[in-house]
Amino acid sequence: MLTDPAVRAFVAAVNAGDREAFRGVLTEDATMSDDGSERDLAQWTDREIFDAGGHMDIESESEDGRALIVRFRNDTWGEMRTSWRFEVADNGRVSRFETGQV
């Protein structure tokens, strides 16, 4: 079980392939980056997660559950070891996440 409730809900939504639950975990103005480049969050998550069967297997967490090392896999790229960092707003929703290969 992941420590941070917002991060836990984020991972659960990704692994369930649940776009609606995923959107509910994010702030309306949430942002993201992939390998240091800013991305359009909706386009990236559709392409890399929801349309490609994305799945997160957690290896470890740190920073009170807001930093993860994950074996991420999808139908496009296969499996890769990635880091994920999350910022959580006062309302308990993810306002930003950053991911990239380790």
Short mmCIF file of C-alpha atoms in Angstrom, two decimals, residues 2 13 28 30-31 41 63 67 76 92:
data_model
loop_
_atom_site.label_atom_id
_atom_site.label_comp_id
_atom_site.label_asym_id
_atom_site.label_seq_id
_atom_site.Cartn_x
_atom_site.Cartn_y
_atom_site.Cartn_z
CA LEU A 2 1.36 3.40 -0.96
CA ALA A 13 -6.65 4.40 -11.62
CA GLU A 28 -8.11 20.79 -13.18
CA ALA A 30 -2.53 19.53 -13.53
CA THR A 31 0.71 19.39 -15.52
CA LEU A 41 -1.19 15.70 -19.99
CA GLU A 63 9.56 11.32 0.08
CA ALA A 67 8.44 9.66 -5.24
CA THR A 76 3.82 0.31 -27.23
CA GLY A 92 -5.55 16.21 -1.94
#
